[in-house]
Coordinates of C-alpha atoms and ligand atoms in Angstrom, one line a residue:
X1 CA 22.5 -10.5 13.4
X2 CA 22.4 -6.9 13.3
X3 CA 20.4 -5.3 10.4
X4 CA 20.4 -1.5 9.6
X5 CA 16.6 -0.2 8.4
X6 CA 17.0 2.6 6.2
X7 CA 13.9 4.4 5.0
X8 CA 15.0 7.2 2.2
X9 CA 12.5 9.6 1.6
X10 CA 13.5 12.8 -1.3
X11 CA 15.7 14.9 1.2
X12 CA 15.8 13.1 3.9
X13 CA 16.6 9.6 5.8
X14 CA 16.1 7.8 8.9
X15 CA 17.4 4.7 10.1
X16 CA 17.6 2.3 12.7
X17 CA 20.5 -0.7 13.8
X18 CA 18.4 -3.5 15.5
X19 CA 20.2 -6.6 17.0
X20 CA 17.0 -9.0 15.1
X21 CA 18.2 -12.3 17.3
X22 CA 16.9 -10.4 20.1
X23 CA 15.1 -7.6 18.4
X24 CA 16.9 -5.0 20.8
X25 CA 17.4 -1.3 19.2
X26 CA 20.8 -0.2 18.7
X27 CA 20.9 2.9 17.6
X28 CA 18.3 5.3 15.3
X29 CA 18.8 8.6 14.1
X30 CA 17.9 10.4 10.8
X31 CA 19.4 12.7 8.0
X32 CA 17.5 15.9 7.3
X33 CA 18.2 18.0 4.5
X34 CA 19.9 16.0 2.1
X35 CA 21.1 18.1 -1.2
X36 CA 20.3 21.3 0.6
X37 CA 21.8 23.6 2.7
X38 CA 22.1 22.9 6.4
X39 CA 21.7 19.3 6.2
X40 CA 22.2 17.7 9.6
X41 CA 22.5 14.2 11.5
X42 CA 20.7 13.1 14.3
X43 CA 22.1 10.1 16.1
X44 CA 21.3 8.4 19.3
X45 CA 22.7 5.2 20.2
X46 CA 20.3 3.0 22.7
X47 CA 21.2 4.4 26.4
X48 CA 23.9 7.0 24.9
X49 CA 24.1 10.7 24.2
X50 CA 22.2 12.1 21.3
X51 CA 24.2 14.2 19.3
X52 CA 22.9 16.3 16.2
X53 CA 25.6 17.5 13.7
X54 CA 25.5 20.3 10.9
X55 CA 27.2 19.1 8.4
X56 CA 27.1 19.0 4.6
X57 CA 25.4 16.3 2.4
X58 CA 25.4 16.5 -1.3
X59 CA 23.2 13.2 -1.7
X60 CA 22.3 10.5 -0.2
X61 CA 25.3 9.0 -0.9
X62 CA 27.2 11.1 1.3
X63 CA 24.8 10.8 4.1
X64 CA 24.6 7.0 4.3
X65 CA 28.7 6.9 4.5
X66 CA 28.3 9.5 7.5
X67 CA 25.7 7.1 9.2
X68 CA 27.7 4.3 9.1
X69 CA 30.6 6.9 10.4
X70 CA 28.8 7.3 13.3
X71 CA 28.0 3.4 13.8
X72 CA 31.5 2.3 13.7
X73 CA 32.6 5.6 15.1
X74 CA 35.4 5.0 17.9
X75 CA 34.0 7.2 20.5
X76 CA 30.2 6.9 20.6
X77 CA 29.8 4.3 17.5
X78 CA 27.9 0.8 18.7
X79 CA 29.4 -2.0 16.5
X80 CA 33.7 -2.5 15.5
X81 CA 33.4 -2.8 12.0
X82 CA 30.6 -2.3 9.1
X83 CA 31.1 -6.3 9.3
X84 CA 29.2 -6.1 12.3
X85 CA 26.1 -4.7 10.3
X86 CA 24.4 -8.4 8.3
X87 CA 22.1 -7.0 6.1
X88 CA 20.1 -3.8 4.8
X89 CA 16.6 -3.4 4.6
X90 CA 14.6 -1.1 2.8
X91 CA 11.1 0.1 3.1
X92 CA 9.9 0.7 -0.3
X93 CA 6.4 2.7 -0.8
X94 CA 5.5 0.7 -4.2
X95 CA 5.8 -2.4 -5.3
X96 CA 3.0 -2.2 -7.6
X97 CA 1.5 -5.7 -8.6
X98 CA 5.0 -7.0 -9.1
X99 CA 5.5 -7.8 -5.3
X100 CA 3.3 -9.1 -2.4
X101 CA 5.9 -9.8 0.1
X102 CA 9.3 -8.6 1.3
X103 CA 12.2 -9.7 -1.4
X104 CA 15.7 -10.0 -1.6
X105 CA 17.5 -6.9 -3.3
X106 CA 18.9 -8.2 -6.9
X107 CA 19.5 -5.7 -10.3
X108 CA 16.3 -7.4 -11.4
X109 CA 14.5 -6.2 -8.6
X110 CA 16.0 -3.0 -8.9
X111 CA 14.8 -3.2 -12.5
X112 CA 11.2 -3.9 -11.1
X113 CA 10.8 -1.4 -8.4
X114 CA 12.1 1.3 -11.4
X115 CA 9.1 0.4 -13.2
X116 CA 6.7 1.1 -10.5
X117 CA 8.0 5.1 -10.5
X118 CA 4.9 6.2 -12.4
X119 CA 2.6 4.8 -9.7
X120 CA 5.3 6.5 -6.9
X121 CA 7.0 9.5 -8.7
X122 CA 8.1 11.5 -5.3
X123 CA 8.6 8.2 -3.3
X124 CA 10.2 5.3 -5.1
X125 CA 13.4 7.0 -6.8
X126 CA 14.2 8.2 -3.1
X127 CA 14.3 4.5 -2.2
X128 CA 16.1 3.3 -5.2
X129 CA 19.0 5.8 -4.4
X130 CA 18.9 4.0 -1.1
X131 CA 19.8 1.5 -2.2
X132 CA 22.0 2.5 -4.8
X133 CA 24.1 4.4 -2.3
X134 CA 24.0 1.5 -0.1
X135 CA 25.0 -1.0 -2.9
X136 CA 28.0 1.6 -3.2
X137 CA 29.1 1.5 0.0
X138 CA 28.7 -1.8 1.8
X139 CA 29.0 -4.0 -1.4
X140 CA 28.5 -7.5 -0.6
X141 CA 26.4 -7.0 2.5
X142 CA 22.9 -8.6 1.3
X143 CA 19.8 -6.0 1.2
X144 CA 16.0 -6.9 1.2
X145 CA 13.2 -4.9 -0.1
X146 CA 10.1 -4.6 2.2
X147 CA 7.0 -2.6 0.3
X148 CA 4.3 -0.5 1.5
X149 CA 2.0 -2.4 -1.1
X150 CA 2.9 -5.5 -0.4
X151 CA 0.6 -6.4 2.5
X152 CA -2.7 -5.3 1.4
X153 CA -1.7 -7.0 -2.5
X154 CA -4.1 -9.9 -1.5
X155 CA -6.7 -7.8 -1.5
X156 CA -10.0 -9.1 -4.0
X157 CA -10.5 -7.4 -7.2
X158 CA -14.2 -5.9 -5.6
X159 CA -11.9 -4.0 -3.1
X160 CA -9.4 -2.6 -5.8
X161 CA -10.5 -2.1 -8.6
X162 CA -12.0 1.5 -10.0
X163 CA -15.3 2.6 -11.9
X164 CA -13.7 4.1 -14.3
X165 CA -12.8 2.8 -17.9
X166 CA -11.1 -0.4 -17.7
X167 CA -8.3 0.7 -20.0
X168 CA -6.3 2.1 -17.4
X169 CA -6.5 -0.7 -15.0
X170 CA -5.5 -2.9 -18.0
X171 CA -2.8 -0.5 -19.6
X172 CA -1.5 1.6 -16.6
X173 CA -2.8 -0.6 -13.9
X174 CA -4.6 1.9 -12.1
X175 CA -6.2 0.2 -9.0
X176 CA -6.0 0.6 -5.3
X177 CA -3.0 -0.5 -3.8
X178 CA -2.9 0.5 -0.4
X179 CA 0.3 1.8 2.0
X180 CA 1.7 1.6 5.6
X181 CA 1.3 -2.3 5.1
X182 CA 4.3 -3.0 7.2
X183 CA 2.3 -0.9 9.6
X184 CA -1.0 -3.2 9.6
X185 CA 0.6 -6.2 9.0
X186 CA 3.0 -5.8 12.8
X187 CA -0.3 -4.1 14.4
X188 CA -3.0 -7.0 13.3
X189 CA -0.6 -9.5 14.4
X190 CA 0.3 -8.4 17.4
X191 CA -3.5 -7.9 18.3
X192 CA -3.7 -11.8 17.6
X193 CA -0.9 -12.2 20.6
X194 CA -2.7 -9.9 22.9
X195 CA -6.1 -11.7 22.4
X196 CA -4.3 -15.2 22.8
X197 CA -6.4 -16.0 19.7
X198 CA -5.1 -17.8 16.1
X199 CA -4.7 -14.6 13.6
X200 CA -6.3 -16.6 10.4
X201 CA -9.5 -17.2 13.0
X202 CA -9.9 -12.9 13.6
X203 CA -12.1 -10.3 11.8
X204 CA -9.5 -7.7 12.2
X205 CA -9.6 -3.4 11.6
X206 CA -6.4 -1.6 11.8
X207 CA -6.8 2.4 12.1
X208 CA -3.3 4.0 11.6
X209 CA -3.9 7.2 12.8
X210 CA -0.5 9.3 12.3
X211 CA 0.0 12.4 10.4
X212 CA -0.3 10.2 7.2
X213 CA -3.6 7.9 7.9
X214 CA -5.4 4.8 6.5
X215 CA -7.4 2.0 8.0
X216 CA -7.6 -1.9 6.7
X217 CA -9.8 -5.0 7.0
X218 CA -8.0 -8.2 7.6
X219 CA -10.0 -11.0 7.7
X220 CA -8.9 -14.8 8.5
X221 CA -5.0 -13.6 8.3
X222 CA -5.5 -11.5 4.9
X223 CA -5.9 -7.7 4.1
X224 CA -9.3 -7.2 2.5
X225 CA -9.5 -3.9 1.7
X226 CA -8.0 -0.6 2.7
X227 CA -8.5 3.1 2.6
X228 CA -5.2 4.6 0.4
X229 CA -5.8 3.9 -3.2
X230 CA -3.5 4.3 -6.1
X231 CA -2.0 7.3 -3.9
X232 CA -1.7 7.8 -0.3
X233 CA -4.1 10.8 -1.1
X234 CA -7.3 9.0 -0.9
X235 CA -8.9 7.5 2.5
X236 CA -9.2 9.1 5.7
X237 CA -8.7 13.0 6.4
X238 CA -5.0 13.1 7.7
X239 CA -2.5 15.8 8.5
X240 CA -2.5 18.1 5.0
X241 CA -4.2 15.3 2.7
X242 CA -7.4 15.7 2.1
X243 CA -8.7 12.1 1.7
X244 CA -12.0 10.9 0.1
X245 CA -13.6 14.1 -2.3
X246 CA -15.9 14.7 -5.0
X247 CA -13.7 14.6 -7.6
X248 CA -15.6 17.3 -9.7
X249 CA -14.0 19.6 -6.9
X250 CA -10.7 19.7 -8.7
X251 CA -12.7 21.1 -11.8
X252 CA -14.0 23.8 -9.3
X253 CA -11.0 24.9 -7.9
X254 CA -9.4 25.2 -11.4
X255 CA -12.4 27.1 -12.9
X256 CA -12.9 29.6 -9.9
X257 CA -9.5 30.1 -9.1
X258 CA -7.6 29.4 -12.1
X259 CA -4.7 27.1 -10.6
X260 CA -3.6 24.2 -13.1
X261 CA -3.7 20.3 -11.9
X262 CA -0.6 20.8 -10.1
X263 CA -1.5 23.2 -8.1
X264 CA -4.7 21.7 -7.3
X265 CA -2.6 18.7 -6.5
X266 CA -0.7 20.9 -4.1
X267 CA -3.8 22.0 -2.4
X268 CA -5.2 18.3 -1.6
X269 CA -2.0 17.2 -0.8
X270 CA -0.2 19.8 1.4
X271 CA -3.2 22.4 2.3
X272 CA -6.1 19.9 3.1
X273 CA -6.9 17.8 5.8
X274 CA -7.1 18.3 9.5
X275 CA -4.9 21.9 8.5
X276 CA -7.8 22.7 5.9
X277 CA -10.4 22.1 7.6
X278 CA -9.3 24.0 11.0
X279 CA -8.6 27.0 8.8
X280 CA -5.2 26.8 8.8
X281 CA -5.2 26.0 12.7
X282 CA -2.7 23.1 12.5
X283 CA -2.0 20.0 10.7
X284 CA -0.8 18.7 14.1
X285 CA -3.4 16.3 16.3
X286 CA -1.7 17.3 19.5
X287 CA -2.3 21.2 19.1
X288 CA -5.9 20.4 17.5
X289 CA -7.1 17.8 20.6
X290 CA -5.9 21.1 22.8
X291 CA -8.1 23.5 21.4
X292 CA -11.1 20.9 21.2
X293 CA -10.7 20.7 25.1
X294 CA -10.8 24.0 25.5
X295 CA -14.1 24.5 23.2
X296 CA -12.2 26.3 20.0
X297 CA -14.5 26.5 17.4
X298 CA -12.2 25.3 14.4
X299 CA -10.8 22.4 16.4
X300 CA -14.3 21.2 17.5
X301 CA -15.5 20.9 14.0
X302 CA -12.2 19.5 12.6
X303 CA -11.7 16.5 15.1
X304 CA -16.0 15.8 14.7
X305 CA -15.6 15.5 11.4
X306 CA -12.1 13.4 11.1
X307 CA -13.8 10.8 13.9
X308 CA -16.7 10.8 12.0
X309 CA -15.0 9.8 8.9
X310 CA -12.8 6.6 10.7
X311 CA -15.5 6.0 12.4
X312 CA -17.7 5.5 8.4
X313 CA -14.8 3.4 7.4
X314 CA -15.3 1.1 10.5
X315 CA -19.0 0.6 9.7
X316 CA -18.2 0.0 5.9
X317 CA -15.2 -2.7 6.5
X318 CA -17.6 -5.0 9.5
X319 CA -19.7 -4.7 6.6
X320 CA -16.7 -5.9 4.1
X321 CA -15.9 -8.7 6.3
X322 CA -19.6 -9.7 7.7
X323 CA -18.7 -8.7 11.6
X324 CA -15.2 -7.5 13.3
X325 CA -13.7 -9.5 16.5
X326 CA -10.9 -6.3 17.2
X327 CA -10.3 -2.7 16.6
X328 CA -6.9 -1.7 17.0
X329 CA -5.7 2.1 17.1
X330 CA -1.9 2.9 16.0
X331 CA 0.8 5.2 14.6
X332 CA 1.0 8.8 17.0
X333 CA -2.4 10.1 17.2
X334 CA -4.1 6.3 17.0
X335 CA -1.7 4.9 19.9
X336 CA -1.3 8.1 22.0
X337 CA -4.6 9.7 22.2
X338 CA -7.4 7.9 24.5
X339 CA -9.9 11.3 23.0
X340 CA -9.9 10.0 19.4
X341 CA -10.3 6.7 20.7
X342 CA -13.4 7.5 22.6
X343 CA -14.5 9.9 20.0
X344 CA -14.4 6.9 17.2
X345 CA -15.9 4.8 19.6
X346 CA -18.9 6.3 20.0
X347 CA -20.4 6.1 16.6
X348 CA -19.8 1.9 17.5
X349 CA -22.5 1.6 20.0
X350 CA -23.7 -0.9 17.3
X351 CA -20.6 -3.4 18.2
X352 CA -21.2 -3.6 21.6
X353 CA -18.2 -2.0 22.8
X354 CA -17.6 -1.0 26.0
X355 CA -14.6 1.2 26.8
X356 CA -12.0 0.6 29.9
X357 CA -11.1 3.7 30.8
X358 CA -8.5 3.4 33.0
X359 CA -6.9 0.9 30.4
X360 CA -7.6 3.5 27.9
X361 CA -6.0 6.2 29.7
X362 CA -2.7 4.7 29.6
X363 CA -0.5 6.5 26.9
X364 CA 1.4 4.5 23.9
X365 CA 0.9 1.4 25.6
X366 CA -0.1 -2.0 24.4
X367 CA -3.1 -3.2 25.3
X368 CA -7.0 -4.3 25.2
X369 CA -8.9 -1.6 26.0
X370 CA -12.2 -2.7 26.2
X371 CA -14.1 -4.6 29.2
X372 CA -14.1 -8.2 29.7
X373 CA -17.8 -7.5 28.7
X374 CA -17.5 -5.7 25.3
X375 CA -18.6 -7.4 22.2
X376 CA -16.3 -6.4 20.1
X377 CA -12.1 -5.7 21.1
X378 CA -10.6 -2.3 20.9
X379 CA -6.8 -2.5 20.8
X380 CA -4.2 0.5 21.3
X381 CA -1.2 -0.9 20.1
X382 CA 1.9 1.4 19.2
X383 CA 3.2 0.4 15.5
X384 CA 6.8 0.0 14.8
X385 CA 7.2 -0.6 11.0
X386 CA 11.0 -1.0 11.3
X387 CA 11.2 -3.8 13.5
X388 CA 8.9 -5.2 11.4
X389 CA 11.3 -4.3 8.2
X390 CA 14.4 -5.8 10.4
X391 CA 11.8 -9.1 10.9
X392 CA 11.1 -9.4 7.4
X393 CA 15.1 -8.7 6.3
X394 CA 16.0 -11.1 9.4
X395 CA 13.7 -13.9 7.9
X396 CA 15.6 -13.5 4.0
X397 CA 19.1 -13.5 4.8
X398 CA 19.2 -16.0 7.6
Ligands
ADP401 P1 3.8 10.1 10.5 O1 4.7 9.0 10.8 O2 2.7 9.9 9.5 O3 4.5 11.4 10.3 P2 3.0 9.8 13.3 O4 2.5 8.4 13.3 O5 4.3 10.1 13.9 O6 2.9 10.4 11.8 O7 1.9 10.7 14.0 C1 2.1 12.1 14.2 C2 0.8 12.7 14.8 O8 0.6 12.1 16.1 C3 0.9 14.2 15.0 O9 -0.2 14.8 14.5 C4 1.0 14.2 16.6 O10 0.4 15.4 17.0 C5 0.1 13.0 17.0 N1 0.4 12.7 18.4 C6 1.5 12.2 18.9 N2 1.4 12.1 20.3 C7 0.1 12.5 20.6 C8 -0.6 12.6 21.8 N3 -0.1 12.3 22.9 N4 -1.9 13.0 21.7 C9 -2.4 13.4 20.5 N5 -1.8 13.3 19.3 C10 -0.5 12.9 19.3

């Protein structure tokens, strides 16, 4: 069965049509632009042409219906008919408490994901008109909702809940709930493969190192904690977000410059992280591991401190779960870069690891990259979050 992965962000859409019997990619591409002008497609069917087009998209509507254009198109399309196409899925960012697994689209579930928009304002209505526009179009093809949450919702209430008045846990449920789930649910299982070991036996830590970042314990098959909180905002230092701060700084910020909590928001968000602290260097890994190499001030100090701070989060989740069996690295920088890898690593002297280097020279490949010697396992293992999706949709409609 073929299943189209859509993942609708505020202006702008990728997707992916994956054969799940075989779990063989079709054809991916993405929608930039939506609702503004210059909107274009990207599409590349598997072992075919890539072929960007300018063209206008009002909504997202309009840019679903030219996706599955270019699917069932006669000249480079890759299935007949939209028949061809068995069922949606959509990543969701927040399910909120309402959903700790992957579910099958209905208007009550609509209903439910609307009411976790105050915990996702920028993220969930994107997805909702996903699925709207989807609803619109292929009507009668079933759709299943796979949440960033969901994963890391069996989490203990030490691990999620905040110190601050219990009110708003109670009447806004303000908690930690976590994100890129899909991501360290695929990655920690496909760790238990590589080590030939039963997943529900393994002390596991998942860093997902991409331009967004977070890290989670999974111990005996079930997330224990995690670094993104009510937000993606808190955590690790990633591209522009500034992760874990005092936060008293907002208060100074708007006293000694005067900007109001959006702004401020703003700042943390979009003017923090690896492209704060470099000075405005880059919010990019690849141009900051560059500069490091060649002994740039700004870079030095940005990627000392970013290791640092996943390597603080290591120590504190061993802690969480009494020990750690693996370590696995994901998402671009985590998977690509053998420097962070060592970097992080050497704050672990304390686990017993002992690095492969050969094995951890090789780039976006799977693999154990620790000796047959090291205590503990180190893991680079390249994420893909929408296979997983097409899994989870496969595993509903079939
Ligand atoms: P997101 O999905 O959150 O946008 P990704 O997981 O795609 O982010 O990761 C993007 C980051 O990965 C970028 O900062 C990019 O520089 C970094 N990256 C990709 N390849 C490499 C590499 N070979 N070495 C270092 N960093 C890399």
């Amino acid at each position: 069965m073929n299943i189209l992965v859509i993942n609708c962000g505020s202006s702008s859409l990728k997707f992916q049509l994956i054969d799940a019997t075989d779990e063989k990619l079709i054809a991916k591409g993405l929608c930039e632009r939506i609702g503004i002008e210059g909107s274009q497609l990207v599409y590349a069917p598997t072992g075919g042409e890539k072929v960007t087009a300018v063209t206008p998209m009002g909504d997202h509507t309009e840019a679903i219906r030219l996706v599955l254009e270019a699917l069932t198109n006669e000249k480079n399309g890759v299935v007949k008919s939209l028949k061809e196409i068995g069922a949606v899925g959509h990543r969701i960012v927040h399910g909120g408490e309402k959903f700790a697994s992957s579910t099958m689209i209905t208007d009550e579930v609509i209903k439910a994901i609307e009411e976790c928009n105050t915990l996702a304002p920028l993220h969930n209505p994107a997805n909702l008109i996903g699925i709207d526009a989807c609803k619109k179009l292929m009507p009668g093809t079933p759709m299943v909702a796979v949440f960033d949450t969901a994963f890391h919702q069996t989490m203990p209430e030490e691990a999620y809940m905040y110190a601050i008045p219990y009110k708003y846990y109670r009447e806004y449920k303000v908690r930690r709930y976590g994100f890129h789930g899909t991501s360290h649910s695929y990655v920690s299982h496909r760790a238990a493969q590589l080590l030939g070991r039963n997943y529900e036996d393994l002390k596991i830590i998942v860093c997902h190192l991409g331009n967004g970042a977070s890290i989670s314990a999974i111990k005996n098959g079930k997330c224990v904690d995690t670094s993104m909180g009510l937000t993606p905002l808190e955590g690790l230092i990633m591209g522009t977000r500034s992760g874990d701060i005092d936060p008293a700084i907002i208060k100074f910020i708007a006293d000694t410059e005067g900007k109001n909590i959006d702004e401020i928001m703003d700042v943390l968000n979009k003017e923090s992280g690896v492209l704060g602290l470099s000075d405005g260097f880059s919010s990019d890994f690849r141009d900051l591991v560059d500069a490091y190499e060649k002994g740039e001030e700004a870079s030095v100090r940005t990627m000392k401190v970013f290791a640092y701070h996943v390597a603080k989060y290591v120590g504190a989740y061993t802690a969480a779960m009494n020990g750690v069996d693996a370590i696995c690295f994901t998402a671009g920088f985590g998977e690509n870069s053998a420097f962070i890898r060592t970097l992080v690593c050497a704050y672990l002297g304390y686990l017993g690891i002992e690095i492969d280097e050969e094995a951890n020279a090789k780039r976006g490949v799977e693999g154990i990259i620790t000796t047959a010697d090291s205590r503990t396992n180190v893991l680079a293992i390249p994420t893909n979050e929408e296979l997983a999706i097409a899994r989870e949709t496969f595993a509903l409609v079939k």
